[in-house]
XYZ file of N, CA, C and O in Angstrom:
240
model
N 62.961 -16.559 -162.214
C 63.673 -17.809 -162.334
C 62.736 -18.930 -162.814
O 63.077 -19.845 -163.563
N 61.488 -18.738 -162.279
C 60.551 -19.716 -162.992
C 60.550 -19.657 -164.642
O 61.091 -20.319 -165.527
N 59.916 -18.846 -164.609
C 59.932 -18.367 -165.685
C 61.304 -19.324 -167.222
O 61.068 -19.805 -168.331
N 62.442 -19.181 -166.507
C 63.314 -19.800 -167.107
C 62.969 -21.262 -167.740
O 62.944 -21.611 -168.920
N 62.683 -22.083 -166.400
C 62.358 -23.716 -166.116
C 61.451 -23.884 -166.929
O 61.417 -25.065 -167.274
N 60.442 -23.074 -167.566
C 59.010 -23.814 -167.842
C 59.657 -23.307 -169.361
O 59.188 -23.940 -170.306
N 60.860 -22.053 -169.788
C 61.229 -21.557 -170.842
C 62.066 -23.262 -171.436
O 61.822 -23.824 -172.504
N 62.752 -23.597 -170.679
C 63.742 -25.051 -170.785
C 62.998 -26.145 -171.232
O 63.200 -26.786 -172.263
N 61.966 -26.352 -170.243
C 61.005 -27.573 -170.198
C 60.217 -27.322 -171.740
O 59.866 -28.426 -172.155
N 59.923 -26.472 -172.485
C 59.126 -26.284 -173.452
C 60.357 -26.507 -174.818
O 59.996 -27.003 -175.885
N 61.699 -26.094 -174.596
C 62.755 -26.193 -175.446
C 63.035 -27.537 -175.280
O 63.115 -27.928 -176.445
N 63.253 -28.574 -174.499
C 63.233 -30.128 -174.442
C 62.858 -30.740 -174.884
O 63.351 -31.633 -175.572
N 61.425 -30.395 -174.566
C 60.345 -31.029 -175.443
C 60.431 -30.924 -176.994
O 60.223 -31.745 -177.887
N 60.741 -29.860 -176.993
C 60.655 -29.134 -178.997
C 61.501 -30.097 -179.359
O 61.116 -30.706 -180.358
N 62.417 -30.423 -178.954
C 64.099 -31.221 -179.381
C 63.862 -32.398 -179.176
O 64.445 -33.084 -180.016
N 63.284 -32.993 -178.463
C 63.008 -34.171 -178.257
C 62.007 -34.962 -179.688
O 62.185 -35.836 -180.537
N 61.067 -34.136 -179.324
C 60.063 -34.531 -180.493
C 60.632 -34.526 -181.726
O 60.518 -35.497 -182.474
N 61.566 -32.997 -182.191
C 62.668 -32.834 -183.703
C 62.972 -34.293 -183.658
O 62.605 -35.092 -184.519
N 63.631 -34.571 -182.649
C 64.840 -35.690 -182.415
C 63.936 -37.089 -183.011
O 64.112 -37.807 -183.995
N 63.007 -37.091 -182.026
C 62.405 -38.082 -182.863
C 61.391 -38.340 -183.988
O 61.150 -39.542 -184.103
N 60.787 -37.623 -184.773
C 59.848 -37.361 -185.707
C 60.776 -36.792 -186.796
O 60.269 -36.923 -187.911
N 61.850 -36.265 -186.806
C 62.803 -35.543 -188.316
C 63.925 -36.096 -188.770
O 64.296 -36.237 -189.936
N 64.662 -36.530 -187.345
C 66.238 -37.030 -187.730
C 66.248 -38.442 -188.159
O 65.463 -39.213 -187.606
N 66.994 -38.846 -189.022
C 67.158 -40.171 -189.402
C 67.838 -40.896 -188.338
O 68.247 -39.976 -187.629
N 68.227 -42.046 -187.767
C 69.181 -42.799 -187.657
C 69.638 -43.578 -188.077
O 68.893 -44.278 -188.762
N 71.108 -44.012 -187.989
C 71.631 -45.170 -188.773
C 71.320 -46.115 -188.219
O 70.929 -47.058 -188.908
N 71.370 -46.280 -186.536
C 71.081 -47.750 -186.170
C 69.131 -48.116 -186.724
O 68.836 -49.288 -186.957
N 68.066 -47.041 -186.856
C 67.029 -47.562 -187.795
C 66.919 -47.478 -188.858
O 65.806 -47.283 -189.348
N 68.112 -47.602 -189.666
C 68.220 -47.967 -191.292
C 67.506 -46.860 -192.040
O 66.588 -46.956 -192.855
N 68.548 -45.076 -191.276
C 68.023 -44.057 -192.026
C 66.546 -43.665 -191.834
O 66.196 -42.933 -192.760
N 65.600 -43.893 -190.985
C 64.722 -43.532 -190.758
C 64.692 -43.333 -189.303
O 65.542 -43.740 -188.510
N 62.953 -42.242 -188.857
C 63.316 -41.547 -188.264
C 62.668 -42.773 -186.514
O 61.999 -43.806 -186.492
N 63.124 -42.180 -185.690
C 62.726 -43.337 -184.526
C 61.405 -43.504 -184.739
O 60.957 -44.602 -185.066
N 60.527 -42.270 -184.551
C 59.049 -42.247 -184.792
C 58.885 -43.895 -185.659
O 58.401 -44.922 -185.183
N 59.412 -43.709 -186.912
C 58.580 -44.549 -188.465
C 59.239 -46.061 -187.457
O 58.231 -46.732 -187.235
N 60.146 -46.586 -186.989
C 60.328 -47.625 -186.673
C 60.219 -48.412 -185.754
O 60.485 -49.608 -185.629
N 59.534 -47.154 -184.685
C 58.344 -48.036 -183.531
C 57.529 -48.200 -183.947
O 56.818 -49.108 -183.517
N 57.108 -47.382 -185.098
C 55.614 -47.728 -185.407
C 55.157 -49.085 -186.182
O 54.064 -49.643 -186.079
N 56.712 -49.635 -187.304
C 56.475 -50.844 -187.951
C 57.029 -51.881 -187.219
O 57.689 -51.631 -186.211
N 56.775 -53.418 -187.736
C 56.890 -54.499 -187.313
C 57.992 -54.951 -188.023
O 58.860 -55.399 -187.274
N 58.286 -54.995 -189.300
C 59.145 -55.487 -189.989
C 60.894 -55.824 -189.866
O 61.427 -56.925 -189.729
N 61.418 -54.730 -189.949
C 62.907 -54.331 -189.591
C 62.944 -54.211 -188.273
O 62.238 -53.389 -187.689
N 63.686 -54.934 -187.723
C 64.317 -55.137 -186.339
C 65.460 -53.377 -186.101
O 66.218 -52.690 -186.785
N 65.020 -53.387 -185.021
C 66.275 -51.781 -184.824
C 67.699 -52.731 -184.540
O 67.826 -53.908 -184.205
N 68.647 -51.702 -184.823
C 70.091 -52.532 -184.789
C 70.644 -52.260 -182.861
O 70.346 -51.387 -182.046
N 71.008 -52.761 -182.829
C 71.511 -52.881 -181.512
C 73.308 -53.122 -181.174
O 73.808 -54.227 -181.384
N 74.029 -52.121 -180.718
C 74.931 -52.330 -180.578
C 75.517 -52.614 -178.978
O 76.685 -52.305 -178.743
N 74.633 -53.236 -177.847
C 74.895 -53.914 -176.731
C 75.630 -55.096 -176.979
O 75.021 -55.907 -177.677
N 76.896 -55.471 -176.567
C 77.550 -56.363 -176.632
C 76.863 -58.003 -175.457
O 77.224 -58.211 -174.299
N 76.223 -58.560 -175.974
C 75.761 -59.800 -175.761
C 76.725 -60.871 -174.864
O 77.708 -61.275 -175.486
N 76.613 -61.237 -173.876
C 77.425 -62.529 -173.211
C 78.797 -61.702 -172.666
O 79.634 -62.440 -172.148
N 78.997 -60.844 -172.697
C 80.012 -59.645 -172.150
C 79.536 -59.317 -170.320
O 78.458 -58.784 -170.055
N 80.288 -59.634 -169.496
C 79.986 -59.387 -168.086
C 81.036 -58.159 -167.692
O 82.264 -58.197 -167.774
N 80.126 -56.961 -167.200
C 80.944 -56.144 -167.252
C 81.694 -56.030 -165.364
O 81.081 -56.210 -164.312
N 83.117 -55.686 -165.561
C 83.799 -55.699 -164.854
C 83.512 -54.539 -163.454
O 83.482 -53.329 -163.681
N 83.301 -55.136 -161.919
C 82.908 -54.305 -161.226
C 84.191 -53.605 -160.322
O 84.136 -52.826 -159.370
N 85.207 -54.131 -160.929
C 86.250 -53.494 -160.052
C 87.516 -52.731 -160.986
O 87.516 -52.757 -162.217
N 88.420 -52.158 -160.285
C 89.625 -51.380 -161.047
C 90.413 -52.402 -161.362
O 91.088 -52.262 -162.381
N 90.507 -53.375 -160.772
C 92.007 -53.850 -160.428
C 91.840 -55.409 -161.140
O 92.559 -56.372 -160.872
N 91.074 -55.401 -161.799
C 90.773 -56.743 -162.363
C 91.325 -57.252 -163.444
O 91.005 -58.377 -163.829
């Protein structure tokens, strides 16, 4: 069963890193996360809705 966990933990990682070093995103203008932490220039896009208080009940 160990064996499995450390099999997972090594596949996460692989995907994680793909995820960030290969894939583009749209919210960083087609490039990959890696290239747009690394520059200063282009702001990342952000789609958090600003001045929006989110509602803590059902019935509101």
């Amino acid at each position: 069963m160990e064996k499995y966990t450390e099999d997972r933990k090594v596949l996460v990682v692989d995907v994680v890193k793909k995820h960030n070093t290969l894939r583009r995103h749209y919210s960083c203008f087609y490039r990959t996360a890696e290239k747009m932490h690394r520059q200063n220039e282009i702001q990342i896009r952000t789609y958090k809705k600003i001045g929006k208080k989110k509602s803590t009940s059902l019935f509101q």
